[in-house]
Short mmCIF file of C-alpha atoms in Angstrom, two decimals:
data_model
loop_
_atom_site.label_atom_id
_atom_site.label_comp_id
_atom_site.label_asym_id
_atom_site.label_seq_id
_atom_site.Cartn_x
_atom_site.Cartn_y
_atom_site.Cartn_z
CA MET E 1 -15.11 6.11 5.90
CA LYS E 2 -18.17 4.37 7.21
CA ASP E 3 -21.33 4.38 5.13
CA LEU E 4 -24.24 6.18 6.72
CA GLU E 5 -27.86 5.66 5.70
CA ILE E 6 -30.72 7.57 7.30
CA ARG E 7 -34.22 6.28 6.64
CA TYR E 8 -37.35 8.30 7.35
CA ARG E 9 -40.91 8.76 6.19
CA ARG E 10 -42.30 11.91 4.62
CA TRP E 11 -45.85 12.37 3.44
CA GLY E 12 -46.36 8.65 3.92
CA MET E 13 -43.44 7.67 1.68
CA SER E 14 -40.20 5.97 2.72
CA ARG E 15 -37.08 7.99 1.96
CA SER E 16 -33.38 7.59 2.67
CA ILE E 17 -30.24 9.69 2.73
CA HIS E 18 -26.79 8.28 2.10
CA SER E 19 -23.67 9.87 3.52
CA HIS E 20 -20.43 8.91 5.29
CA ILE E 21 -18.90 9.00 8.74
CA PRO E 22 -15.19 9.92 8.68
CA GLU E 23 -12.98 7.50 10.61
CA HIS E 24 -9.54 9.03 10.12
CA TRP E 25 -7.92 12.40 9.48
CA ARG E 26 -7.43 11.51 5.82
CA ASP E 27 -11.22 11.28 5.48
CA LEU E 28 -11.71 14.97 6.29
CA SER E 29 -11.99 17.79 3.78
CA SER E 30 -10.23 21.12 4.29
CA ARG E 31 -13.51 22.66 5.47
CA GLN E 32 -14.08 19.86 7.95
CA MET E 33 -10.52 20.17 9.28
CA ALA E 34 -11.07 23.88 9.87
CA PHE E 35 -14.28 23.00 11.71
CA VAL E 36 -12.35 20.55 13.91
CA ALA E 37 -10.05 23.45 14.79
CA ASP E 38 -13.14 25.40 15.86
CA LEU E 39 -14.11 22.47 18.07
CA HIS E 40 -10.75 22.61 19.82
CA LEU E 41 -10.86 26.40 20.09
CA CYS E 42 -14.41 27.04 21.26
CA GLY E 43 -16.53 23.90 20.86
CA ALA E 44 -19.81 23.41 18.97
CA ASP E 45 -23.18 21.82 19.64
CA ALA E 46 -23.65 18.14 18.80
CA ASP E 47 -26.05 18.79 15.92
CA GLN E 48 -23.55 21.06 14.18
CA VAL E 49 -20.82 18.44 14.58
CA LEU E 50 -22.99 15.82 12.89
CA ALA E 51 -24.04 18.19 10.11
CA VAL E 52 -20.52 19.29 9.18
CA LEU E 53 -18.54 16.09 9.72
CA CYS E 54 -21.15 13.74 8.25
CA GLY E 55 -22.17 16.07 5.43
CA LEU E 56 -25.81 16.26 6.51
CA HIS E 57 -28.29 19.11 6.24
CA PRO E 58 -29.12 20.48 9.70
CA ASP E 59 -32.81 19.68 9.08
CA LYS E 60 -31.98 16.00 8.61
CA VAL E 61 -29.93 15.95 11.81
CA ALA E 62 -32.85 17.52 13.68
CA MET E 63 -35.09 14.66 12.50
CA MET E 64 -33.02 12.06 14.36
CA ASP E 65 -33.93 10.96 17.83
CA THR E 66 -31.62 11.62 20.76
CA TYR E 67 -30.20 8.10 20.85
CA HIS E 68 -29.15 8.04 17.19
CA ARG E 69 -27.55 11.45 17.47
CA TYR E 70 -25.66 10.26 20.55
CA VAL E 71 -24.37 7.14 18.74
CA LEU E 72 -23.22 9.16 15.75
CA ARG E 73 -21.55 11.74 17.96
CA LYS E 74 -19.59 8.99 19.74
CA GLU E 75 -18.35 7.81 16.34
CA LEU E 76 -16.78 11.24 15.89
CA ASP E 77 -15.11 11.62 19.28
CA TRP E 78 -11.76 10.71 17.72
CA VAL E 79 -11.39 14.23 16.26
CA MET E 80 -10.65 15.49 19.78
CA ASP E 81 -7.77 13.01 20.16
CA LEU E 82 -4.45 14.38 18.91
CA ASP E 83 -2.41 11.29 19.82
CA SER E 84 -3.12 9.46 16.56
CA PRO E 85 -0.37 9.75 13.89
CA HIS E 86 -1.08 11.26 10.49
CA ASP E 87 1.60 11.82 7.84
CA GLY E 88 0.02 14.46 5.60
CA PHE E 89 -1.68 17.86 5.58
CA VAL E 90 -5.46 17.82 5.30
CA ILE E 91 -5.44 21.46 4.17
CA ASP E 92 -3.10 21.25 1.20
CA TYR E 93 -3.24 24.99 0.46
CA LEU E 94 -4.42 28.03 2.37
CA PRO E 95 -7.76 29.29 0.99
CA GLY E 96 -7.46 32.70 -0.61
CA THR E 97 -3.70 32.37 -1.08
CA SER E 98 -1.25 30.58 -3.36
CA LEU E 99 0.58 28.98 -0.44
CA TYR E 100 0.89 25.18 -0.49
CA ALA E 101 1.79 22.63 2.17
CA PRO E 102 4.49 19.98 1.77
CA GLY E 103 3.28 16.69 0.30
CA GLY E 104 2.50 13.49 2.16
CA LYS E 105 5.22 12.30 4.56
CA LEU E 106 6.76 15.80 4.31
CA LYS E 107 7.61 15.36 0.64
CA GLY E 108 9.32 18.48 -0.65
CA CYS E 109 10.17 19.70 2.86
CA SER E 110 13.89 20.27 3.40
CA LEU E 111 15.59 19.90 6.74
CA GLN E 112 16.05 23.67 6.98
CA GLN E 113 12.36 24.29 6.31
CA PHE E 114 11.31 21.75 8.92
CA MET E 115 13.66 23.13 11.56
CA THR E 116 12.37 26.66 10.94
CA ALA E 117 8.68 25.68 10.97
CA ASP E 118 9.09 23.40 13.98
CA THR E 119 10.79 26.13 16.00
CA TYR E 120 7.87 28.50 15.40
CA PHE E 121 5.44 25.63 16.10
CA GLN E 122 7.01 25.04 19.50
CA LEU E 123 7.11 28.77 20.28
CA PHE E 124 3.37 29.01 19.64
CA THR E 125 2.83 25.91 21.78
CA LEU E 126 4.69 27.64 24.60
CA HIS E 127 3.00 31.01 23.99
CA PRO E 128 -0.50 30.27 22.60
CA ASN E 129 -1.65 33.85 23.14
CA GLN E 130 1.00 35.20 20.78
CA GLU E 131 -0.56 34.81 17.34
CA ARG E 132 2.60 35.96 15.58
CA TRP E 133 4.25 32.62 16.31
CA LEU E 134 1.31 30.82 14.71
CA ASN E 135 1.56 33.02 11.62
CA LEU E 136 5.31 32.52 11.34
CA PHE E 137 4.87 28.77 11.74
CA VAL E 138 2.32 28.54 8.93
CA ALA E 139 4.32 30.92 6.71
CA ALA E 140 7.43 28.75 7.08
CA LEU E 141 5.49 25.61 6.25
CA TYR E 142 3.22 26.75 3.41
CA LEU E 143 5.17 28.13 0.43
CA HIS E 144 4.45 29.47 -3.04
CA ARG E 145 5.15 27.16 -5.97
CA GLY E 146 8.78 27.61 -6.98
CA GLU E 147 9.73 29.01 -3.59
CA TYR E 148 12.51 27.31 -1.62
CA PHE E 149 14.61 27.83 1.49
CA ASN E 150 17.58 27.09 -0.81
CA VAL E 151 17.06 27.67 -4.53
CA ASP E 152 19.25 24.66 -5.35
CA GLU E 153 16.51 22.46 -3.86
CA CYS E 154 14.68 22.89 -7.19
CA GLU E 155 14.91 19.46 -8.81
CA VAL E 156 14.92 20.76 -12.41
CA PRO E 157 18.20 22.63 -13.10
CA SER E 158 16.69 24.68 -15.94
CA LEU E 159 14.07 26.06 -13.54
CA ARG E 160 16.49 27.18 -10.84
CA LYS E 161 16.73 30.65 -12.37
CA LYS E 162 12.96 30.98 -11.90
CA ALA E 163 13.01 29.60 -8.37
CA VAL E 164 13.07 32.15 -5.57
CA LYS E 165 14.28 32.09 -2.00
CA VAL E 166 11.45 32.06 0.55
CA ASP E 167 10.66 35.28 2.38
CA VAL E 168 8.84 34.06 5.50
CA GLU E 169 8.08 37.57 6.73
CA ARG E 170 6.42 38.43 3.41
CA ASN E 171 4.40 35.21 3.45
CA VAL E 172 3.17 36.11 6.93
CA GLU E 173 1.15 38.93 5.34
CA SER E 174 -0.80 36.38 3.27
CA VAL E 175 -1.09 33.93 6.15
CA ALA E 176 -2.46 36.58 8.50
CA CYS E 177 -5.41 37.11 6.12
CA SER E 178 -6.49 33.47 6.53
CA ALA E 179 -9.18 32.65 9.07
CA LEU E 180 -7.89 31.79 12.54
CA ASN E 181 -9.52 28.36 12.49
CA VAL E 182 -7.68 27.52 9.24
CA ARG E 183 -4.32 28.53 10.72
CA PHE E 184 -5.07 26.66 13.94
CA ALA E 185 -6.11 23.62 11.88
CA VAL E 186 -2.59 23.63 10.37
CA TYR E 187 -1.19 23.72 13.91
CA LEU E 188 -3.33 20.73 14.98
CA ASN E 189 -2.33 18.90 11.81
CA PHE E 190 1.34 19.41 12.68
CA VAL E 191 0.69 17.92 16.12
CA LEU E 192 -0.49 14.78 14.29
CA ILE E 193 2.54 14.83 11.99
CA ARG E 194 4.87 15.08 14.99
CA CYS E 195 3.04 12.07 16.42
CA TRP E 196 3.75 10.24 13.15
CA LEU E 197 7.40 11.30 13.36
CA SER E 198 7.62 9.89 16.90
CA LYS E 199 6.43 6.54 15.54
CA ALA E 200 8.72 6.60 12.50
CA TYR E 201 11.82 8.05 14.22
CA PRO E 202 11.35 7.34 17.95
CA SER E 203 14.95 8.02 18.95
CA LEU E 204 14.92 11.50 17.38
CA PHE E 205 11.32 12.35 18.28
CA PRO E 206 10.71 10.49 21.55
CA PRO E 207 7.06 10.41 22.66
CA SER E 208 6.25 13.10 25.19
CA ASP E 209 6.06 11.87 28.77
CA ASP E 210 4.58 15.15 30.11
CA LYS E 211 1.45 13.39 31.31
CA GLU E 212 3.49 10.90 33.30
CA HIS E 213 5.90 13.31 34.96
CA GLY E 214 3.88 16.50 34.97
CA ALA E 215 6.75 18.24 33.18
CA LYS E 216 6.37 20.87 30.52
CA ALA E 217 8.94 22.16 28.04
CA THR E 218 10.00 25.74 28.70
CA LYS E 219 11.85 26.37 25.43
CA PRO E 220 11.80 24.95 21.89
CA THR E 221 14.16 22.29 20.64
CA ASP E 222 17.60 23.71 19.94
CA TRP E 223 17.64 22.72 16.28
CA LEU E 224 20.90 24.60 15.72
CA ALA E 225 22.66 22.29 18.19
CA VAL E 226 21.00 19.26 16.61
CA PHE E 227 22.09 20.42 13.16
CA ASP E 228 25.67 21.08 14.29
CA ALA E 229 25.86 17.55 15.73
CA PHE E 230 24.40 16.18 12.49
CA ILE E 231 26.96 17.76 10.13
CA GLY E 232 29.89 17.24 12.51
CA ASP E 233 33.13 18.43 10.90
CA ASP E 234 31.64 18.56 7.41
CA VAL E 235 31.04 22.32 7.68
CA ALA E 236 32.04 22.98 4.06
CA ASP E 237 28.96 21.06 2.89
CA MET E 238 26.58 22.74 5.33
CA ARG E 239 24.17 23.80 2.57
CA LYS E 240 23.97 20.19 1.38
CA TYR E 241 22.62 19.17 4.76
CA GLN E 242 20.25 22.14 4.94
CA MET E 243 18.81 21.16 1.56
CA MET E 244 18.50 17.47 2.42
CA ALA E 245 14.97 16.08 2.49
CA ALA E 246 13.81 16.29 6.09
CA THR E 247 12.83 12.63 6.31
CA ASP E 248 16.20 11.51 4.88
CA ALA E 249 17.96 13.54 7.56
CA PHE E 250 15.65 12.15 10.25
CA ARG E 251 16.42 8.59 9.21
CA ILE E 252 20.16 9.18 9.51
CA MET E 253 19.87 11.05 12.82
CA ASN E 254 17.55 8.41 14.27
CA ARG E 255 20.00 5.63 13.34
CA ARG E 256 22.96 7.48 14.84
CA ILE E 257 21.13 8.10 18.11
CA ARG E 258 19.94 4.48 18.27
CA ASN E 259 23.47 3.17 17.64
CA ALA E 260 24.93 5.52 20.25
CA GLN E 261 22.40 4.28 22.81
CA LYS E 262 23.49 0.68 22.20
CA ARG E 263 27.12 1.40 23.10
#
């Protein structure tokens, strides 16, 4: 965060307003992240951007001269850049629901959950006019407390009887009631997380070279094939791998791929 001070005179007296300029995704509130989604969807005028992202009253923004508004707006251009890595979810729960996102660095997200959510994420990327893929993506990612893709993921054995298996289709009903900009904000946030994954596990999540070659994916990653290669002949312990923390699995997969490339 950068400190922001606006000085002005009113009725002959000097006054000042103190606020902040966000510099990174972690600096945004849930409301501001939803507003950024609006920017990507349909845009907004410069004054509104300054008011929402800098926490200023619209009247105070209107008092600024054109140059100062331009300088501030340039400080916020980064929100339109989705190539910067971020390892957490700005919107930690969906407003109006009891659905929560995984923790920072995908804490609490199993490999099975990630593969499911990422498949729907890529399907929406390929078919952005089909909102059902967006809803399924968010519903696979945001879960109720005590809800798991495999009940045995519950870390406290005594609570496993209370834990329930996720019903993505049922969660879609709650997700669909959320505002579109909130759901799309989750999508944008996942773009940033995938960017972080490409930095942390570059062999498994190689950076996209679409811009360089003009190519575009036509189907989502075949996670079933990736998973089969991961477990190899250890089919009897398939559930163990499904329940594994996603980042633990990524670390192992990334090392195997890197070692294979060295041969």
